[in-house]
Amino acid sequence: MNFLKNLPIKKKLLVSIIIPMLAILVVSSILLFQGFNKYKNYDKLEVLMNLNASISHLVHETQKERGATAGFIGSKGDKFKNILANQRELTNKKLNELNSFISSNNLYTILNEENSNRLKKVLNEIGKVNNIRSQVDGFNISLKNALGYYTNLNSMFLKYITLTAKQSLDNKITLETMAYYSFLESKERAGIERAVGSAIFGANKLLPGLQAKFITLIAQQDAHMSTFETLAIKEAVSFKNSSIQGEAVEEVNRLRKLIITNNNGQGDFSIDATHWFKTITKKINLLKKTDDYLSEMVINDTITKKEEALNKFILLTTFLVIVIVLTLLIASYNTRTMIESIMKIRHGIEVFFDFMNRKRNTFEHIDVRSKGELGEIAQFINKNLEVLEEELEQDMKCVGEAILVLNKLEQGSYHNQVMSMPANPQIRTFAKTINKMLLNQEALMNNILDELNKYTNYNYLSKIENKDIHGETKKLIDGINALGEAITSMLRENKNNGDTLSQNSKELSSNVEHLNSSALSQAASIEETAASVEETTASIREISSQAITMQELSKETLTYANEGKNLASQTQKSMEEINSATQEINEAITIIDQIAFQTNILSLNAAVEAATAGEAGKGFAVVAQEVRNLAGRSAEAAKDIKELVEKANLKAGEGKNSSEKMIEGFSKLNEKIESTSEIISSVTDSTQEQSRTISQINEAITKIDQLTQENAKVATNAKDIASKTNDIALEIIKNTDNKKFN
């Protein structure tokens, strides 16, 4: 500041002009820079909004491909084959359009490194789609993994849209982008709903966990749509409400109820999966209509904001250039004229002081012809200089006498007066004022000394009158009176506080005794509660131990069931081998029967020959008869064996059927045991979690018990403090009674 203080007027004016001009230039540069950045931000947002639209188109197709894939896997390839093939072509088309947009707009040069890496990451993820499609065609991927791939891919694309909101400097664009993102999230959940519903209707049953997944997706759609309606403008919400309605929406709601209200979990909906797919696709197309509307709305708003920013930037640039030029011209002219007038006034004042110092016998008038403030100052100086010359000598005499009186006043004396009268009315008034002040101050000082003497004797009943007194003296008197009132108020408050403190200390003592009694009772209750919680903890630990034992028994039962299933399979195999052996025995018996028949014929022929031979053939006839008898018994035995073999064959068939039923039964038993094991595992986890929670509660009760004991100690200390407080109150009342006050 000393540097500026020592500068000539011309340089000071120059500095006073340069600093504002520099400030204007700096502010102008900042405003222009901000305006240009705002324009560039909107330009960048326009590209990003178009990127969002392209991503939305691609996600819409991947959503449909996900639904068709779910229906294809769920129906084991019986349905959705042609739909899936056509949909893949549409997805490829939108993917090529996205890649073309990224390449044509050089997005990687616009985006920062982090966002570029994210975009490359999601594009790398979608590059795996052909491998996923091959696995789907060969049924080498589960429904869960297939849906998970598309869902994760869509999620990565949608999260990338939120980056636009982060890079926006406009609150409206940010809100519209977040509303658009919430709507796309709701639409994505609708796409997942289409896929899950296609899988359910394609399999014609509720696969494990899909019903709960289906209900969750509906709730998530409603939540994201509620967020959209909160953030979006009224026109967007109205367009959404008017667009998403009709027969397709009603039919989707009807099909939803079939899945949600299927309590037995067996399915059997009798609904063609393609009907569900086409119906909800119509609804999602309505959502896509709103999607396109929102995207176009945000893009148009961004373009409008961009044009407004550009126009404002141009207008601001033009305005600032004009302001700077005009400011420089006006400042230059004002500086030149002001310096000329100031230099003339300076010269005139120098001449006058030379006259006052007796260096000159005459003085010159200041020649400033300006009609502004400097001209008026010059004329005023000229007029007053003429008067001052005549009155100066007379005034100096009065001023000298006044200085002597004031010097005595500085020493504490009020008995002096200014006797001479000057020519200057102001100095004359000054002299009268000094005389009057001295008289008033003398009388006032006496009153103050009397009042302070009363205060010394603890008498605060009177006050000093302060009429017609102003300024610091009035403040002094008011301060002394205020001091008396403050002391009086303090004494009254001390007396009142003593009475109140005495009463409150007695009440405090009573309340502390009650608090002490309550604290002891509370401690006893807490100890009983802690004992009950400890018993509950032991019970839950016993239940947890039994649940673990049940889980181990369930695993052993599952092992035995698997062994039973293996034994039943071996039994079935043995029955098949027995059946094959009985067939071979049956063939052998047939051969034996044929041999017995041939033997019987031969024995008949032998008997005929023996009869022809007469006596010589009798022995041979006996042998022939025995052979015939043996052939008959062989035939009968073969017949009996055949019947037994047929019965064995029948029993072997029944055993085979029973084995098959046993295998089927063991398979169902395995499923039930696995379900039971999962439930027991869930119970085990729950009881362990309850045990930990009860332990925490037990610890909390122990801490409460400790705090209750501490409260009882504090209550006892508070009782002692209340007693001491009562003694202090009585002492305060005694002291205030010895003072005089109102």
XYZ file of C-alpha atoms in Angstrom:
742
model
C 0.000 0.000 0.000
C 2.937 2.384 0.673
C 3.997 1.898 -2.927
C 0.579 3.040 -4.182
C 0.450 5.840 -1.629
C 3.700 7.325 -2.947
C 2.733 7.178 -6.616
C 1.824 10.345 -8.555
C -1.871 10.973 -9.273
C -1.447 10.141 -12.956
C 0.047 6.755 -12.150
C -2.546 6.135 -9.439
C -5.330 6.761 -11.956
C -3.499 4.563 -14.421
C -3.217 1.784 -11.794
C -6.890 2.215 -10.851
C -7.776 1.738 -14.509
C -5.370 -1.129 -15.207
C -6.516 -3.259 -12.241
C -10.235 -3.133 -13.190
C -9.308 -3.737 -16.816
C -7.212 -6.729 -15.806
C -10.097 -7.902 -13.644
C -12.472 -7.460 -16.567
C -10.096 -9.357 -18.826
C -9.700 -12.160 -16.282
C -13.443 -12.391 -15.638
C -14.100 -12.176 -19.366
C -11.579 -14.923 -20.037
C -13.145 -17.087 -17.315
C -16.661 -16.467 -18.657
C -15.553 -17.154 -22.224
C -13.667 -20.254 -21.128
C -16.693 -21.492 -19.159
C -19.002 -20.735 -22.061
C -16.724 -22.530 -24.499
C -16.358 -25.512 -22.125
C -20.133 -25.594 -21.744
C -20.527 -25.652 -25.513
C -17.893 -28.395 -25.855
C -19.592 -30.341 -23.050
C -22.928 -30.203 -24.871
C -21.167 -31.168 -28.115
C -19.619 -34.159 -26.350
C -22.958 -34.995 -24.700
C -24.644 -35.013 -28.106
C -22.233 -37.712 -29.298
C -22.650 -39.668 -26.036
C -26.453 -39.415 -26.213
C -26.381 -40.827 -29.749
C -24.064 -43.548 -28.432
C -26.639 -44.271 -25.706
C -29.351 -44.552 -28.359
C -27.221 -46.972 -30.392
C -26.492 -49.014 -27.234
C -30.214 -49.042 -26.424
C -31.017 -50.436 -29.896
C -28.414 -53.188 -29.449
C -29.588 -54.038 -25.918
C -33.158 -54.292 -27.210
C -32.049 -56.983 -29.662
C -29.858 -58.845 -27.131
C -32.846 -58.849 -24.787
C -34.957 -60.556 -27.440
C -32.117 -62.984 -28.228
C -31.892 -63.825 -24.521
C -35.632 -64.586 -24.413
C -35.487 -66.734 -27.544
C -32.438 -68.559 -26.176
C -34.278 -69.314 -22.930
C -37.276 -70.679 -24.834
C -35.005 -72.764 -27.084
C -33.140 -74.329 -24.138
C -36.287 -74.731 -22.026
C -38.124 -76.591 -24.820
C -35.073 -78.778 -25.578
C -34.889 -77.279 -29.084
C -38.492 -78.147 -30.021
C -39.419 -74.462 -30.286
C -37.859 -71.045 -31.011
C -35.354 -72.469 -33.486
C -36.346 -70.165 -36.361
C -37.097 -67.252 -34.025
C -33.631 -67.541 -32.460
C -31.892 -67.670 -35.845
C -33.686 -64.547 -37.117
C -33.068 -62.714 -33.860
C -29.332 -63.394 -33.997
C -29.199 -61.691 -37.397
C -30.953 -58.612 -35.962
C -28.501 -58.533 -33.042
C -25.516 -58.715 -35.414
C -26.973 -55.863 -37.460
C -27.294 -53.555 -34.431
C -23.802 -54.557 -33.228
C -22.330 -53.578 -36.610
C -24.180 -50.247 -36.427
C -22.731 -49.596 -32.965
C -19.171 -50.400 -34.104
C -19.668 -48.169 -37.145
C -20.873 -45.289 -34.931
C -17.877 -45.670 -32.606
C -15.456 -45.703 -35.539
C -17.035 -42.797 -37.453
C -17.121 -40.510 -34.388
C -13.624 -41.411 -33.091
C -15.113 -42.058 -29.663
C -11.843 -43.274 -28.163
C -10.350 -39.792 -28.743
C -13.379 -38.105 -27.128
C -13.590 -40.346 -24.054
C -11.070 -40.342 -21.243
C -8.881 -43.373 -20.573
C -11.195 -44.915 -17.944
C -14.338 -44.659 -20.088
C -12.480 -45.884 -23.176
C -11.311 -48.956 -21.253
C -14.872 -49.617 -20.059
C -16.219 -49.370 -23.601
C -13.512 -51.731 -24.867
C -14.310 -54.136 -22.036
C -18.027 -54.336 -22.877
C -17.283 -54.687 -26.600
C -14.835 -57.474 -25.784
C -17.584 -59.178 -23.758
C -20.070 -59.076 -26.632
C -17.344 -60.505 -28.858
C -17.875 -63.817 -26.996
C -21.479 -64.076 -28.240
C -20.665 -66.469 -31.100
C -19.066 -68.941 -28.689
C -22.162 -68.733 -26.413
C -24.422 -69.280 -29.418
C -22.503 -72.408 -30.402
C -22.854 -73.812 -26.883
C -26.595 -73.040 -26.943
C -27.043 -74.820 -30.299
C -25.256 -77.898 -28.948
C -27.007 -77.752 -25.542
C -23.552 -77.533 -23.938
C -24.507 -74.658 -21.655
C -27.052 -74.496 -18.855
C -30.056 -72.192 -18.996
C -28.727 -70.271 -15.985
C -25.317 -69.618 -17.560
C -26.817 -68.650 -20.918
C -29.202 -66.145 -19.352
C -26.421 -64.928 -17.055
C -24.194 -64.090 -20.012
C -26.815 -61.950 -21.768
C -27.949 -60.339 -18.498
C -24.372 -59.422 -17.522
C -23.744 -58.085 -21.031
C -26.854 -55.882 -20.948
C -25.992 -54.687 -17.445
C -22.521 -53.582 -18.616
C -24.068 -51.675 -21.544
C -26.688 -49.980 -19.340
C -24.145 -48.998 -16.668
C -22.087 -47.375 -19.410
C -25.068 -45.061 -20.089
C -24.737 -43.635 -16.559
C -21.311 -42.246 -17.513
C -23.138 -39.653 -19.631
C -24.877 -38.309 -16.530
C -21.517 -38.041 -14.732
C -19.990 -36.016 -17.573
C -22.964 -33.636 -17.899
C -22.665 -30.094 -16.505
C -26.408 -29.462 -16.968
C -28.768 -30.545 -14.174
C -31.722 -31.059 -16.516
C -29.720 -33.254 -18.900
C -28.375 -35.203 -15.904
C -31.882 -35.839 -14.517
C -33.229 -36.799 -17.943
C -30.296 -39.189 -18.441
C -30.806 -40.823 -15.026
C -34.557 -41.123 -15.720
C -33.716 -42.680 -19.097
C -31.312 -45.109 -17.369
C -33.977 -46.097 -14.798
C -36.456 -46.745 -17.621
C -33.893 -48.904 -19.462
C -33.226 -50.862 -16.247
C -36.982 -51.520 -15.946
C -37.073 -52.553 -19.601
C -34.072 -54.841 -19.008
C -35.942 -56.577 -16.172
C -38.866 -57.019 -18.578
C -36.462 -58.681 -21.012
C -35.217 -61.032 -18.283
C -38.863 -61.736 -17.400
C -39.434 -62.703 -21.045
C -36.482 -65.112 -20.907
C -37.515 -66.683 -17.586
C -41.148 -66.992 -18.719
C -40.030 -68.594 -22.000
C -37.990 -71.149 -20.049
C -40.945 -71.926 -17.726
C -43.552 -72.271 -20.466
C -41.044 -74.072 -22.712
C -40.430 -76.717 -20.010
C -44.169 -76.609 -19.045
C -43.157 -76.697 -15.385
C -41.619 -74.518 -12.704
C -37.906 -75.209 -12.708
C -36.204 -74.788 -9.280
C -36.041 -71.143 -8.192
C -37.606 -69.685 -11.364
C -40.939 -68.742 -9.745
C -39.206 -66.615 -7.088
C -36.933 -65.158 -9.781
C -40.001 -64.315 -11.889
C -41.740 -62.495 -9.008
C -38.536 -60.607 -8.127
C -38.182 -59.388 -11.714
C -41.710 -57.930 -11.655
C -40.971 -56.098 -8.387
C -37.684 -54.747 -9.811
C -39.490 -53.487 -12.920
C -41.966 -51.561 -10.765
C -39.163 -50.112 -8.587
C -37.116 -48.846 -11.557
C -40.267 -47.482 -13.221
C -41.131 -45.611 -10.013
C -37.636 -44.065 -10.036
C -38.148 -43.065 -13.675
C -41.483 -41.371 -12.893
C -39.812 -39.478 -10.017
C -36.918 -38.143 -12.130
C -38.615 -37.686 -15.507
C -40.566 -34.626 -16.644
C -44.361 -34.761 -16.872
C -44.407 -35.011 -20.692
C -42.202 -38.122 -20.621
C -44.321 -39.793 -17.923
C -47.531 -38.991 -19.817
C -46.092 -40.429 -23.047
C -45.061 -43.592 -21.200
C -48.509 -44.022 -19.608
C -50.312 -43.510 -22.909
C -47.983 -45.859 -24.831
C -47.730 -48.871 -22.497
C -51.303 -50.163 -22.567
C -53.521 -52.430 -24.650
C -54.259 -56.128 -25.182
C -50.620 -57.216 -25.055
C -50.155 -55.661 -21.595
C -53.363 -57.284 -20.306
C -52.386 -60.684 -21.744
C -48.932 -60.483 -20.151
C -50.570 -59.748 -16.788
C -52.829 -62.802 -17.236
C -49.892 -65.088 -18.059
C -47.962 -63.655 -15.125
C -50.739 -64.712 -12.755
C -50.511 -68.303 -14.046
C -46.888 -68.492 -12.937
C -47.240 -66.489 -9.717
C -50.332 -68.352 -8.443
C -48.987 -71.844 -9.257
C -48.550 -72.900 -5.638
C -47.913 -76.622 -6.112
C -44.878 -75.941 -8.314
C -45.751 -78.689 -10.815
C -46.425 -76.354 -13.740
C -48.570 -77.923 -16.491
C -49.674 -74.501 -17.770
C -50.880 -75.684 -21.212
C -49.428 -72.457 -22.692
C -47.363 -72.383 -25.861
C -44.010 -70.780 -25.011
C -43.947 -68.936 -28.334
C -47.285 -67.315 -27.457
C -45.747 -65.938 -24.247
C -42.639 -64.826 -26.139
C -44.576 -63.000 -28.853
C -47.026 -61.413 -26.395
C -44.423 -59.989 -23.999
C -42.320 -58.966 -27.016
C -45.253 -56.792 -28.110
C -45.289 -55.214 -24.654
C -41.495 -54.688 -24.720
C -41.867 -53.099 -28.163
C -44.225 -50.598 -26.497
C -41.471 -49.986 -23.942
C -39.046 -49.579 -26.846
C -41.344 -46.916 -28.278
C -41.032 -44.959 -25.028
C -37.294 -45.761 -24.988
C -36.875 -44.150 -28.417
C -38.995 -41.169 -27.345
C -36.849 -40.576 -24.233
C -33.617 -40.994 -26.192
C -34.759 -38.544 -28.879
C -35.966 -36.110 -26.188
C -32.592 -36.111 -24.413
C -30.713 -35.752 -27.723
C -32.945 -32.841 -28.834
C -32.568 -31.127 -25.450
C -28.795 -31.573 -25.688
C -28.707 -30.112 -29.214
C -30.896 -27.178 -28.093
C -28.622 -26.554 -25.086
C -25.588 -26.798 -27.351
C -26.983 -24.176 -29.764
C -27.956 -21.926 -26.840
C -24.462 -22.261 -25.370
C -22.884 -21.383 -28.726
C -25.157 -18.336 -29.186
C -24.443 -17.188 -25.628
C -20.705 -17.627 -26.216
C -20.820 -15.517 -29.384
C -23.050 -12.870 -27.750
C -20.853 -12.734 -24.645
C -17.693 -12.417 -26.747
C -19.165 -9.534 -28.751
C -20.472 -7.796 -25.627
C -17.166 -8.128 -23.762
C -15.181 -6.752 -26.713
C -17.505 -3.720 -26.928
C -17.371 -3.145 -23.165
C -13.577 -3.356 -23.083
C -13.156 -0.930 -26.009
C -15.642 1.599 -24.569
C -14.080 1.274 -21.110
C -10.625 2.013 -22.478
C -11.807 5.064 -24.446
C -13.810 6.547 -21.551
C -11.056 5.814 -19.023
C -8.452 7.476 -21.228
C -10.515 10.655 -21.660
C -11.516 10.878 -17.968
C -7.942 10.312 -16.826
C -6.593 13.081 -19.036
C -9.208 15.693 -18.017
C -9.097 14.717 -14.338
C -5.330 15.010 -14.166
C -5.433 18.473 -15.780
C -8.044 19.695 -13.230
C -6.216 18.171 -10.278
C -2.921 19.744 -11.305
C -4.592 23.190 -11.502
C -6.190 22.739 -8.048
C -2.851 21.607 -6.681
C -1.106 24.693 -8.068
C -3.789 27.005 -6.568
C -3.511 25.344 -3.144
C 0.292 25.642 -3.265
C -0.061 29.384 -3.979
C -2.554 29.773 -1.093
C -0.297 28.018 1.425
C 2.584 30.142 0.274
C 0.350 33.108 1.080
C -0.605 31.593 4.456
C 3.069 31.010 5.234
C 3.793 34.605 4.293
C 5.934 33.524 1.356
C 3.621 35.500 -0.958
C 1.672 38.696 -0.469
C -1.167 37.689 -2.783
C -2.711 34.441 -4.037
C -4.194 33.429 -7.419
C -7.603 31.992 -8.152
C -7.737 28.384 -9.360
C -8.576 28.274 -13.101
C -10.699 25.127 -13.506
C -13.604 25.620 -15.937
C -15.024 22.133 -15.584
C -18.690 21.837 -14.467
C -18.002 18.641 -12.573
C -16.994 18.045 -8.985
C -13.445 19.306 -9.538
C -14.767 22.611 -10.955
C -17.077 23.034 -7.970
C -14.188 22.317 -5.618
C -12.064 24.970 -7.348
C -14.813 27.623 -7.080
C -15.451 26.750 -3.425
C -11.749 27.086 -2.628
C -11.554 30.434 -4.410
C -14.466 31.902 -2.393
C -13.254 30.623 0.947
C -9.702 31.738 0.417
C -10.856 35.346 0.291
C -12.756 35.050 3.600
C -10.003 33.136 5.345
C -7.510 35.919 4.748
C -9.599 38.385 6.832
C -10.702 36.055 9.630
C -7.550 34.056 10.048
C -5.789 36.373 12.458
C -8.849 36.849 14.745
C -9.556 33.146 14.791
C -5.999 32.232 15.652
C -6.253 34.265 18.869
C -9.404 32.409 20.017
C -7.958 29.063 19.043
C -4.837 29.771 21.102
C -6.923 30.576 24.190
C -9.083 27.442 23.627
C -5.924 25.333 23.470
C -4.832 26.668 26.860
C -8.243 25.843 28.399
C -8.223 22.340 26.908
C -4.718 21.735 28.240
C -5.988 22.520 31.748
C -9.008 20.264 31.130
C -6.581 17.499 30.167
C -4.989 17.933 33.573
C -8.406 17.470 35.259
C -9.409 21.095 35.928
C -13.016 22.209 35.082
C -12.905 25.837 36.450
C -11.541 27.687 33.310
C -13.387 29.562 30.445
C -12.583 30.876 26.893
C -13.058 34.656 27.074
C -12.236 36.030 23.534
C -14.722 35.712 20.593
C -13.436 34.899 17.075
C -14.745 36.201 13.734
C -15.357 32.713 12.377
C -18.855 31.578 13.581
C -17.732 27.978 13.749
C -14.842 28.791 16.030
C -17.170 31.106 18.033
C -19.585 28.227 18.494
C -16.635 26.031 19.336
C -15.592 28.415 22.112
C -19.148 28.613 23.543
C -19.427 24.855 23.400
C -16.177 24.470 25.323
C -17.404 26.876 28.036
C -20.769 25.160 28.346
C -19.097 21.747 28.374
C -16.837 22.779 31.211
C -19.809 23.944 33.356
C -21.869 20.851 32.645
C -18.956 18.497 33.202
C -18.194 20.108 36.566
C -21.803 19.652 37.820
C -21.998 16.145 36.326
C -18.716 15.066 37.906
C -20.022 16.090 41.338
C -23.191 13.962 40.856
C -21.113 10.989 39.752
C -18.840 11.243 42.796
C -21.874 11.376 45.148
C -23.473 8.309 43.510
C -20.248 6.280 43.585
C -19.881 7.145 47.290
C -23.348 5.594 47.899
C -22.358 2.450 45.988
C -19.313 2.165 48.234
C -21.687 1.934 51.219
C -23.834 -0.842 49.553
C -26.680 1.612 48.809
C -28.133 1.030 45.342
C -31.501 2.790 45.715
C -30.862 6.077 43.785
C -29.871 6.973 40.150
C -28.051 9.821 38.344
C -30.321 11.975 36.150
C -29.213 11.942 32.485
C -31.547 14.451 30.821
C -30.016 16.587 28.020
C -26.813 14.541 28.194
C -25.496 12.728 25.091
C -22.488 10.935 23.728
C -19.834 9.215 25.769
C -20.833 11.138 28.940
C -24.382 9.791 28.633
C -22.883 6.344 28.149
C -20.807 6.881 31.315
C -23.897 7.901 33.342
C -25.977 5.121 31.808
C -23.139 2.766 32.590
C -23.060 3.838 36.271
C -26.866 3.573 36.508
C -26.729 0.260 34.679
C -24.046 -0.872 37.104
C -26.410 -0.080 40.041
C -29.278 -1.854 38.283
C -27.036 -4.779 37.409
C -25.866 -5.078 41.006
C -29.503 -4.784 42.191
C -30.614 -7.358 39.608
C -27.734 -9.595 40.597
C -28.692 -9.364 44.250
C -32.353 -10.100 43.452
C -31.324 -12.994 41.248
C -28.965 -14.269 43.942
C -31.805 -14.196 46.466
C -34.247 -15.816 44.025
C -31.643 -18.300 42.885
C -30.864 -19.128 46.513
C -34.550 -19.836 47.212
C -34.947 -21.792 43.965
C -31.682 -23.629 44.493
C -32.727 -24.599 48.013
C -36.087 -25.967 46.813
C -34.557 -27.718 43.801
C -31.828 -29.316 45.898
C -34.504 -30.824 48.169
C -36.451 -32.107 45.145
C -33.199 -33.365 43.615
C -32.404 -35.287 46.787
C -35.865 -36.887 46.756
C -35.612 -37.748 43.049
C -32.137 -39.179 43.505
C -33.410 -41.490 46.239
C -36.204 -42.630 43.903
C -33.671 -43.033 41.048
C -31.415 -45.110 43.300
C -34.318 -47.403 44.245
C -35.348 -47.735 40.568
C -31.774 -48.470 39.513
C -31.489 -51.287 42.086
C -34.836 -52.748 40.930
C -33.749 -52.428 37.300
C -30.462 -54.199 38.067
C -32.361 -57.118 39.608
C -34.656 -57.356 36.560
C -31.686 -57.242 34.218
C -29.991 -60.072 36.126
C -33.158 -62.197 35.783
C -33.324 -61.329 32.052
C -29.662 -62.290 31.624
C -30.348 -65.679 33.269
C -33.310 -66.285 30.930
C -31.243 -65.291 27.870
C -28.479 -67.677 29.019
C -31.017 -70.554 29.220
C -32.330 -69.630 25.741
C -28.754 -69.602 24.419
C -28.150 -73.128 25.794
C -31.413 -74.368 24.206
C -30.530 -72.889 20.808
C -27.049 -74.432 20.992
C -28.648 -77.859 21.732
C -31.025 -77.395 18.778
C -28.074 -76.399 16.546
C -26.187 -79.567 17.659
C -29.233 -81.755 16.906
C -29.657 -80.076 13.497
C -26.019 -80.881 12.665
C -26.603 -84.513 13.735
C -29.727 -84.630 11.519
C -27.680 -83.276 8.628
C -25.080 -86.058 9.091
C -27.855 -88.716 9.296
C -29.371 -87.269 6.111
C -26.024 -87.648 4.337
C -25.708 -91.282 5.561
C -29.289 -92.018 4.436
C -28.464 -90.588 1.020
C -25.438 -92.932 0.834
C -27.582 -95.963 1.777
C -30.211 -94.954 -0.771
C -27.565 -94.784 -3.494
C -26.333 -98.254 -2.460
C -29.930 -99.552 -2.596
C -30.313 -98.059 -6.036
C -27.111 -99.813 -7.188
C -28.280 -103.149 -5.679
C -31.655 -102.795 -7.423
C -29.810 -102.219 -10.703
C -27.750 -105.357 -10.075
C -30.963 -107.290 -9.243
C -32.522 -106.120 -12.498
C -29.448 -107.299 -14.373
C -29.578 -110.683 -12.583
C -33.273 -111.047 -13.438
C -32.458 -110.415 -17.083
C -29.757 -113.125 -16.906
C -32.248 -115.557 -15.216
C -34.802 -114.806 -17.911
C -32.202 -115.557 -20.597
C -31.239 -118.843 -18.814
C -34.880 -119.982 -18.531
C -35.231 -119.425 -22.264
C -32.272 -121.722 -22.877
C -33.715 -124.326 -20.422
C -37.041 -124.153 -22.203
C -35.316 -124.886 -25.527
C -33.477 -127.839 -23.938
C -36.769 -129.228 -22.514
C -38.327 -128.957 -25.945
C -35.493 -131.113 -27.312
C -35.994 -133.627 -24.428
C -39.719 -133.761 -25.165
C -38.973 -134.461 -28.829
C -36.512 -137.190 -27.849
C -39.176 -138.775 -25.545
C -41.677 -138.663 -28.369
C -39.251 -140.370 -30.795
C -38.345 -142.919 -28.100
C -42.035 -143.723 -27.565
C -42.499 -144.294 -31.319
C -39.441 -146.551 -31.408
C -40.732 -148.519 -28.390
C -44.065 -149.037 -30.182
C -42.250 -150.303 -33.274
C -40.168 -152.605 -31.066
C -43.323 -153.914 -29.365
C -44.862 -154.636 -32.766
C -41.723 -156.482 -33.873
C -41.634 -158.422 -30.588
C -45.276 -159.494 -31.041
C -44.461 -160.673 -34.557
C -41.526 -162.716 -33.230
C -43.776 -164.631 -30.837
C -42.114 -166.396 -27.879
C -38.715 -165.303 -28.977
C -39.711 -161.658 -28.776
C -41.343 -161.640 -25.307
C -38.215 -160.493 -23.511
C -37.670 -157.830 -26.113
C -41.345 -156.772 -25.722
C -40.792 -156.341 -21.967
C -37.771 -154.164 -22.645
C -39.734 -152.177 -25.235
C -42.537 -151.642 -22.684
C -40.037 -150.367 -20.102
C -38.510 -148.058 -22.667
C -41.981 -146.807 -23.512
C -42.718 -146.242 -19.843
C -39.431 -144.312 -19.430
C -40.254 -142.197 -22.506
C -43.667 -141.396 -21.062
C -42.207 -140.411 -17.708
C -39.548 -138.351 -19.528
C -42.279 -136.544 -21.444
C -44.247 -135.912 -18.278
C -41.107 -134.724 -16.464
C -40.223 -132.475 -19.389
C -43.763 -131.099 -19.284
C -43.485 -130.416 -15.543
C -40.062 -128.809 -15.960
C -41.406 -126.688 -18.795
C -44.255 -125.466 -16.602
C -41.764 -124.677 -13.815
C -39.503 -122.850 -16.271
C -42.441 -120.813 -17.572
C -43.378 -119.884 -13.992
C -39.717 -118.984 -13.327
C -39.660 -116.891 -16.499
C -42.865 -115.121 -15.380
C -41.436 -114.461 -11.901
C -38.184 -113.209 -13.457
C -40.189 -110.696 -15.524
C -42.073 -109.590 -12.415
C -38.738 -109.285 -10.574
C -37.380 -107.154 -13.397
C -40.411 -104.830 -13.233
C -40.089 -104.627 -9.441
C -36.381 -103.756 -9.825
C -37.248 -100.969 -12.239
C -39.815 -99.614 -9.798
C -37.255 -99.903 -6.990
C -34.731 -97.922 -9.054
C -37.340 -95.240 -9.765
C -38.300 -95.195 -6.084
C -34.669 -94.901 -4.995
C -34.200 -91.973 -7.446
C -37.180 -90.126 -5.953
C -35.924 -91.018 -2.486
C -32.552 -89.477 -3.355
C -34.271 -86.265 -4.468
C -36.328 -86.084 -1.264
C -33.254 -86.803 0.877
C -31.295 -84.061 -0.909
C -34.186 -81.593 -0.358
C -34.383 -82.655 3.290
C -30.604 -82.221 3.637
C -30.808 -78.692 2.213
C -33.627 -77.789 4.644
C -31.658 -79.254 7.569
C -28.564 -77.301 6.445
C -30.673 -74.109 6.316
C -32.035 -74.861 9.808
C -28.461 -75.461 11.056
C -27.293 -72.124 9.671
C -30.330 -70.346 11.140
C -29.846 -71.857 14.619
C -26.157 -70.987 14.554
C -27.020 -67.412 13.535
C -29.641 -67.276 16.334
C -27.041 -68.555 18.785
C -24.648 -65.783 17.793
C -27.459 -63.182 18.025
C -28.506 -64.401 21.504
C -24.848 -64.244 22.588
C -24.691 -60.634 21.422
C -27.938 -59.880 23.303
C -26.444 -61.522 26.401
C -23.347 -59.313 26.110
C -25.557 -56.220 25.652
C -27.595 -57.111 28.774
C -24.363 -57.558 30.741
C -23.240 -54.076 29.640
C -26.675 -52.659 30.589
C -26.320 -54.305 34.015
C -22.910 -52.653 34.465
C -24.322 -49.267 33.389
C -27.237 -49.699 35.839
C -24.783 -50.320 38.697
C -22.869 -47.212 37.660
C -26.147 -45.216 37.556
C -26.835 -46.300 41.156
C -23.380 -45.000 42.189
C -23.996 -41.720 40.309
C -27.386 -41.346 42.065
C -25.683 -41.711 45.479
C -23.097 -39.042 44.530
C -25.900 -36.771 43.243
C -27.610 -37.018 46.640
C -24.448 -35.726 48.391
C -24.138 -32.911 45.836
C -27.819 -31.923 46.423
C -27.145 -31.622 50.174
C -24.101 -29.406 49.609
C -26.065 -27.304 47.092
C -28.761 -26.641 49.728
C -26.094 -25.338 52.158
C -24.714 -23.001 49.469
C -28.238 -21.684 48.717
C -28.835 -20.791 52.370
C -25.496 -18.927 52.485
C -26.436 -16.922 49.315
C -29.784 -15.871 50.863
C -28.034 -14.725 54.054
C -25.520 -12.564 52.116
C -28.159 -10.791 49.944
C -30.255 -9.849 52.989
C -27.387 -7.567 54.178
C -27.583 -5.298 51.041
C -29.924 -2.290 50.271
C -31.723 -2.660 46.920
C -35.166 -2.552 45.409
